[in-house]
Tab-separated table of C-alpha atoms in Angstrom:
chain	number	residue	atom	x	y	z
C	1	MET	CA	9.560	25.389	-20.515
C	2	LYS	CA	9.342	21.633	-21.052
C	3	THR	CA	11.175	21.045	-17.770
C	4	THR	CA	8.680	23.243	-15.885
C	5	SER	CA	5.753	21.404	-17.449
C	6	LYS	CA	7.364	18.081	-16.554
C	7	ASN	CA	7.926	19.211	-12.961
C	8	ASN	CA	4.317	20.373	-12.673
C	9	LYS	CA	3.036	17.028	-13.912
C	10	MET	CA	5.338	15.196	-11.518
C	11	TRP	CA	4.212	17.364	-8.590
C	12	LYS	CA	0.542	16.776	-9.463
C	13	TRP	CA	1.182	13.039	-9.594
C	14	VAL	CA	2.978	13.112	-6.212
C	15	LYS	CA	0.108	15.099	-4.659
C	16	LYS	CA	-2.392	12.632	-6.085
C	17	VAL	CA	-0.521	9.634	-4.670
C	18	LEU	CA	-0.189	11.328	-1.265
C	19	SER	CA	-3.908	12.171	-1.236
C	20	ILE	CA	-4.799	8.586	-2.100
C	21	ALA	CA	-2.439	7.304	0.619
C	22	VAL	CA	-4.100	9.581	3.201
C	23	ALA	CA	-7.526	8.371	2.068
C	24	ILE	CA	-6.450	4.735	2.361
C	25	LEU	CA	-5.026	5.409	5.836
C	26	ILE	CA	-8.328	6.955	6.962
C	27	MET	CA	-10.220	4.026	5.449
C	28	SER	CA	-7.948	1.535	7.228
C	29	VAL	CA	-8.449	3.281	10.580
C	30	SER	CA	-12.203	3.193	9.975
C	31	VAL	CA	-12.178	-0.561	9.280
C	32	ASN	CA	-9.587	-1.741	11.821
C	33	MET	CA	-10.468	0.504	14.770
C	34	PHE	CA	-14.179	1.274	14.434
C	35	LEU	CA	-16.140	-1.077	12.150
C	36	GLY	CA	-14.161	-4.327	12.250
C	37	PRO	CA	-13.970	-4.700	16.053
C	38	HIS	CA	-17.779	-4.641	16.215
C	39	SER	CA	-18.282	-6.974	13.206
C	40	ILE	CA	-19.876	-4.251	11.075
C	41	ALA	CA	-19.468	-5.274	7.420
C	42	ALA	CA	-20.900	-2.253	5.626
C	43	GLY	CA	-20.499	-3.405	2.042
C	44	GLY	CA	-17.460	-3.253	-0.198
C	45	LEU	CA	-14.392	-5.439	-0.218
C	46	THR	CA	-13.437	-4.167	3.246
C	47	GLY	CA	-16.777	-5.358	4.581
C	48	LEU	CA	-16.393	-8.687	2.796
C	49	SER	CA	-12.907	-9.043	4.300
C	50	ILE	CA	-14.362	-8.660	7.810
C	51	ILE	CA	-16.801	-11.490	7.065
C	52	LEU	CA	-14.249	-13.792	5.405
C	53	GLU	CA	-11.744	-13.147	8.185
C	54	GLN	CA	-14.293	-14.617	10.587
C	55	LEU	CA	-15.013	-17.607	8.335
C	56	LEU	CA	-11.533	-18.415	6.972
C	57	HIS	CA	-9.384	-17.153	9.867
C	58	LEU	CA	-7.201	-15.211	7.432
C	59	ASP	CA	-5.961	-11.679	7.973
C	60	ARG	CA	-8.258	-9.200	6.222
C	61	SER	CA	-5.280	-7.579	4.470
C	62	VAL	CA	-4.582	-10.876	2.676
C	63	ILE	CA	-8.241	-11.190	1.657
C	64	ILE	CA	-8.255	-7.619	0.316
C	65	LEU	CA	-5.007	-8.256	-1.568
C	66	VAL	CA	-6.406	-11.336	-3.313
C	67	GLY	CA	-9.698	-9.591	-4.017
C	68	ASN	CA	-8.010	-6.534	-5.487
C	69	VAL	CA	-5.767	-8.633	-7.734
C	70	VAL	CA	-8.924	-10.178	-9.231
C	71	VAL	CA	-10.605	-6.766	-9.460
C	72	LEU	CA	-7.580	-5.166	-11.151
C	73	ALA	CA	-7.482	-7.949	-13.734
C	74	CYS	CA	-11.186	-7.364	-14.453
C	75	ALA	CA	-10.636	-3.589	-14.684
C	76	PHE	CA	-7.801	-4.069	-17.181
C	77	PHE	CA	-9.659	-6.478	-19.447
C	78	PHE	CA	-13.195	-5.070	-19.228
C	79	LEU	CA	-12.728	-1.326	-18.550
C	80	GLY	CA	-9.430	-0.473	-20.219
C	81	LYS	CA	-6.029	0.853	-19.215
C	82	GLU	CA	-7.184	4.255	-17.901
C	83	MET	CA	-9.495	2.785	-15.274
C	84	PHE	CA	-6.845	0.189	-14.435
C	85	PHE	CA	-4.205	2.852	-13.712
C	86	ASN	CA	-6.709	4.990	-11.746
C	87	THR	CA	-7.439	1.955	-9.567
C	88	VAL	CA	-4.034	0.338	-9.193
C	89	ILE	CA	-2.565	2.852	-6.691
C	90	GLY	CA	-5.425	2.611	-4.205
C	91	ALA	CA	-5.850	-1.122	-4.736
C	92	ALA	CA	-2.150	-1.707	-4.016
C	93	LEU	CA	-2.013	0.585	-0.975
C	94	LEU	CA	-5.184	-0.680	0.742
C	95	PRO	CA	-3.998	-4.198	1.719
C	96	LEU	CA	-0.577	-2.798	2.655
C	97	ILE	CA	-1.842	-0.028	4.944
C	98	ILE	CA	-4.763	-2.013	6.364
C	99	GLY	CA	-2.219	-4.688	7.316
C	100	VAL	CA	-0.103	-2.130	9.199
C	101	VAL	CA	-2.875	-0.249	11.038
C	102	PRO	CA	-3.449	-2.046	14.374
C	103	HIS	CA	-6.685	-3.977	14.998
C	104	ILE	CA	-7.860	-2.259	18.176
C	105	THR	CA	-11.189	-1.125	19.595
C	106	LEU	CA	-11.036	2.618	20.135
C	107	VAL	CA	-14.709	2.991	21.114
C	108	GLN	CA	-16.504	0.335	23.151
C	109	ASP	CA	-20.013	1.549	22.352
C	110	THR	CA	-21.093	-0.150	19.100
C	111	MET	CA	-23.408	2.629	17.897
C	112	LEU	CA	-20.853	5.385	18.447
C	113	SER	CA	-18.112	3.293	16.879
C	114	MET	CA	-20.317	2.621	13.842
C	115	VAL	CA	-21.074	6.325	13.386
C	116	MET	CA	-17.428	7.365	13.716
C	117	GLY	CA	-16.213	4.607	11.415
C	118	SER	CA	-18.850	5.394	8.786
C	119	VAL	CA	-18.019	9.112	8.780
C	120	LEU	CA	-14.311	8.351	8.386
C	121	PHE	CA	-15.075	5.889	5.597
C	122	GLY	CA	-17.170	8.512	3.809
C	123	ILE	CA	-14.343	11.051	4.064
C	124	ALA	CA	-11.873	8.527	2.660
C	125	VAL	CA	-14.057	7.569	-0.302
C	126	THR	CA	-14.727	11.244	-1.109
C	127	ILE	CA	-10.992	11.960	-1.220
C	128	MET	CA	-10.568	8.997	-3.554
C	129	TYR	CA	-13.366	10.190	-5.855
C	130	HIS	CA	-11.896	13.706	-5.857
C	131	ASN	CA	-8.654	12.227	-7.187
C	132	LYS	CA	-10.550	10.065	-9.722
C	133	ALA	CA	-9.154	7.007	-7.972
C	134	SER	CA	-10.535	3.893	-6.329
C	135	SER	CA	-9.440	1.385	-3.729
C	136	GLY	CA	-10.706	-1.371	-6.005
C	137	GLY	CA	-13.094	-3.812	-4.403
C	138	THR	CA	-16.809	-3.685	-5.179
C	139	ALA	CA	-16.505	-0.285	-6.892
C	140	ILE	CA	-15.294	-1.977	-10.099
C	141	PRO	CA	-18.025	-4.601	-10.832
C	142	PRO	CA	-20.806	-1.952	-11.164
C	143	LEU	CA	-18.691	-0.125	-13.764
C	144	ILE	CA	-18.303	-3.386	-15.709
C	145	PHE	CA	-22.060	-4.020	-15.506
C	146	LYS	CA	-22.695	-0.469	-16.726
C	147	LYS	CA	-20.327	-0.723	-19.683
C	148	HIS	CA	-21.272	-4.181	-20.914
C	149	PHE	CA	-24.866	-4.650	-19.738
C	150	GLY	CA	-26.193	-1.076	-19.403
C	151	LEU	CA	-26.969	-1.550	-15.695
C	152	ASN	CA	-27.061	1.694	-13.701
C	153	THR	CA	-23.922	2.024	-11.530
C	154	SER	CA	-25.861	3.020	-8.409
C	155	LEU	CA	-28.032	-0.087	-8.820
C	156	GLY	CA	-24.944	-2.234	-9.441
C	157	LEU	CA	-23.259	-0.871	-6.316
C	158	PHE	CA	-26.450	-1.400	-4.328
C	159	VAL	CA	-26.562	-5.044	-5.430
C	160	THR	CA	-22.884	-5.778	-4.680
C	161	ASP	CA	-22.975	-4.021	-1.297
C	162	GLY	CA	-26.329	-5.640	-0.566
C	163	ILE	CA	-24.810	-9.098	-1.018
C	164	VAL	CA	-22.064	-8.250	1.496
C	165	VAL	CA	-24.575	-6.881	4.019
C	166	ILE	CA	-26.774	-9.985	3.696
C	167	LEU	CA	-23.713	-12.172	4.288
C	168	SER	CA	-23.106	-10.242	7.520
C	169	LEU	CA	-26.617	-11.248	8.614
C	170	ILE	CA	-25.770	-14.910	7.997
C	171	VAL	CA	-22.290	-14.871	9.552
C	172	PHE	CA	-22.727	-12.446	12.436
C	173	SER	CA	-26.118	-11.371	13.795
C	174	VAL	CA	-29.252	-9.347	13.130
C	175	GLU	CA	-27.726	-6.446	15.099
C	176	SER	CA	-24.617	-6.467	12.896
C	177	PHE	CA	-26.836	-6.494	9.811
C	178	PHE	CA	-28.725	-3.367	10.880
C	179	TYR	CA	-25.536	-1.615	11.970
C	180	ALA	CA	-24.114	-2.335	8.511
C	181	VAL	CA	-27.218	-0.874	6.837
C	182	PHE	CA	-27.045	2.270	8.991
C	183	SER	CA	-23.339	2.519	8.268
C	184	ILE	CA	-23.975	2.626	4.509
C	185	PHE	CA	-26.492	5.447	4.960
C	186	ILE	CA	-24.122	7.455	7.165
C	187	THR	CA	-21.228	6.971	4.731
C	188	SER	CA	-23.420	8.164	1.839
C	189	ALA	CA	-24.655	11.169	3.853
C	190	THR	CA	-21.085	12.106	4.763
C	191	MET	CA	-20.003	11.952	1.139
C	192	HIS	CA	-22.974	14.059	0.050
C	193	TYR	CA	-22.285	16.667	2.740
C	194	ILE	CA	-18.615	16.968	1.844
C	195	GLU	CA	-19.338	17.192	-1.881
C	196	SER	CA	-22.156	19.742	-1.655
C	197	GLY	CA	-22.142	21.215	1.831
C	198	ILE	CA	-18.666	22.467	2.673
C	199	ASN	CA	-18.277	24.587	-0.463
C	200	LYS	CA	-21.586	26.427	-0.089
C	201	LYS	CA	-21.720	30.061	-1.176
C	202	LYS	CA	-24.214	32.896	-0.849
C	203	MET	CA	-25.853	34.360	-3.927
C	204	VAL	CA	-27.367	37.771	-3.140
C	205	TYR	CA	-29.739	39.924	-5.181
C	206	ILE	CA	-29.811	43.607	-4.157
C	207	ILE	CA	-32.149	46.333	-5.413
C	208	SER	CA	-31.306	49.811	-4.122
C	209	ASN	CA	-31.229	53.430	-5.240
C	210	GLN	CA	-27.682	53.534	-3.831
C	211	HIS	CA	-26.471	50.724	-6.053
C	212	GLU	CA	-23.384	52.651	-7.226
C	213	SER	CA	-22.063	53.195	-3.669
C	214	ILE	CA	-22.870	49.611	-2.686
C	215	THR	CA	-21.129	48.280	-5.799
C	216	HIS	CA	-18.023	50.364	-5.074
C	217	ASP	CA	-17.701	49.005	-1.513
C	218	ILE	CA	-18.319	45.398	-2.576
C	219	LEU	CA	-15.609	45.646	-5.224
C	220	HIS	CA	-13.038	47.298	-2.950
C	221	GLU	CA	-13.863	46.061	0.561
C	222	VAL	CA	-15.253	42.574	0.025
C	223	GLU	CA	-13.230	42.159	-3.185
C	224	ARG	CA	-15.996	40.264	-4.937
C	225	GLY	CA	-17.342	40.864	-8.418
C	226	VAL	CA	-20.749	42.434	-8.986
C	227	THR	CA	-23.098	41.891	-11.910
C	228	ILE	CA	-25.506	44.763	-12.627
C	229	VAL	CA	-28.815	43.607	-14.087
C	230	PRO	CA	-31.389	46.126	-15.424
C	231	VAL	CA	-34.860	45.337	-14.020
C	232	ILE	CA	-38.291	46.948	-14.099
C	233	GLY	CA	-40.656	47.123	-11.119
C	234	ALA	CA	-44.001	45.577	-12.059
C	235	TYR	CA	-46.155	47.961	-9.991
C	236	LYS	CA	-44.810	51.401	-10.989
C	237	LYS	CA	-42.981	50.253	-14.134
C	238	ASN	CA	-39.901	52.188	-12.996
C	239	PRO	CA	-36.485	50.975	-14.240
C	240	MET	CA	-33.984	49.908	-11.571
C	241	GLN	CA	-30.580	48.307	-11.250
C	242	MET	CA	-30.296	44.951	-9.486
C	243	LEU	CA	-26.922	43.809	-8.158
C	244	LEU	CA	-26.020	40.128	-8.272
C	245	VAL	CA	-23.206	39.061	-5.940
C	246	THR	CA	-21.793	35.612	-5.184
C	247	LEU	CA	-19.553	35.346	-2.133
C	248	SER	CA	-18.470	33.034	0.660
C	249	THR	CA	-20.521	32.760	3.837
C	250	ARG	CA	-17.760	34.416	5.859
C	251	ASN	CA	-18.113	37.579	3.721
C	252	TYR	CA	-21.898	37.682	3.934
C	253	ARG	CA	-22.057	39.706	7.168
C	254	GLN	CA	-19.651	42.230	5.681
C	255	LEU	CA	-21.962	42.585	2.674
C	256	LEU	CA	-24.971	43.157	4.950
C	257	SER	CA	-23.067	45.913	6.773
C	258	ILE	CA	-22.234	47.629	3.472
C	259	VAL	CA	-25.853	47.527	2.263
C	260	ASN	CA	-27.210	48.773	5.599
C	261	LYS	CA	-24.649	51.586	5.646
C	262	HIS	CA	-25.803	52.959	2.299
C	263	ASP	CA	-29.486	52.021	2.191
C	264	LYS	CA	-31.440	50.549	5.092
C	265	ASP	CA	-34.473	50.173	2.816
C	266	ALA	CA	-32.622	48.123	0.190
C	267	PHE	CA	-34.442	45.021	-1.035
C	268	MET	CA	-32.329	41.867	-0.730
C	269	ILE	CA	-32.833	38.218	-1.587
C	270	THR	CA	-30.212	35.706	-0.412
C	271	ASP	CA	-29.915	32.163	-1.669
C	272	THR	CA	-27.474	29.398	-0.706
C	273	VAL	CA	-25.743	27.615	-3.581
C	274	SER	CA	-23.834	24.369	-3.183
C	275	ASP	CA	-21.095	24.989	-5.739
C	276	VAL	CA	-19.589	27.826	-7.738
C	277	HIS	CA	-17.171	27.465	-10.643
C	278	GLY	CA	-15.219	30.203	-12.325
C	279	GLN	CA	-12.811	33.054	-11.878
C	280	GLY	CA	-12.185	33.914	-8.244
C	281	PHE	CA	-13.672	30.639	-6.948
C	282	THR	CA	-12.236	27.572	-8.702
C	283	TYR	CA	-9.212	29.551	-9.916
C	284	GLU	CA	-7.743	32.931	-9.108
C	285	SER	CA	-7.386	35.705	-11.670
C	286	GLY	CA	-8.841	38.936	-10.472
C	287	SER	CA	-12.408	39.598	-9.407
C	288	VAL	CA	-15.522	37.862	-10.615
């Protein structure tokens, strides 16, 4: 039993490291092939490395390495061991992988390259957040400001990224500055979409005299749970049964077919929900 538990923990750790490595690879491709070639420094240590590479003529991987060493030391002393260990994997892999990924221009058009790079960056950061990890950089100072000075993390991140973006205005050009600003917005939008958009579900309310037949087919054909809620119609004061069903969007058409088959006059309300937790959704153990 102990061996199985140990193996499970080891496998979870391996999966976490692999996920972080994939995220860092995507981030490195974003910086080296899409944002960097067009001098788009969209905040963070990666953006700062693009600026300092221009000023100091050092490889950006070296700049990121030095920056992350400083950041890791700050995380250890000001945020504790847990945050240090959650950061150390990504912080160690980023300069290594970004140094290996070639510095090439995949897309000549600056706007298109900025959009593609920002989307990739957003995907990478979301994977990191999902694994409760970080690539270091400017993500750590806002946490220190929050813990020791009570400054909101979003405001702290805005300030640190804002400094980098303003530096891009000084070092590069006005065009690079605005591209960097747009890049931050696109990265944030990508992260928001991934976190709340991909996992959307349908929540359906059904009132029908054929609720028993509809419930039977939902349970056995769609294989989704059904909650039966007693309700009373306000006009005639007649008691009814309302069915509450939560299911994936791909099963929604199947549900409509079932309802139409049994009762074409059924009253239905459908809502879209961004996240569902519980049996049958976030873990499997029978029907909901």
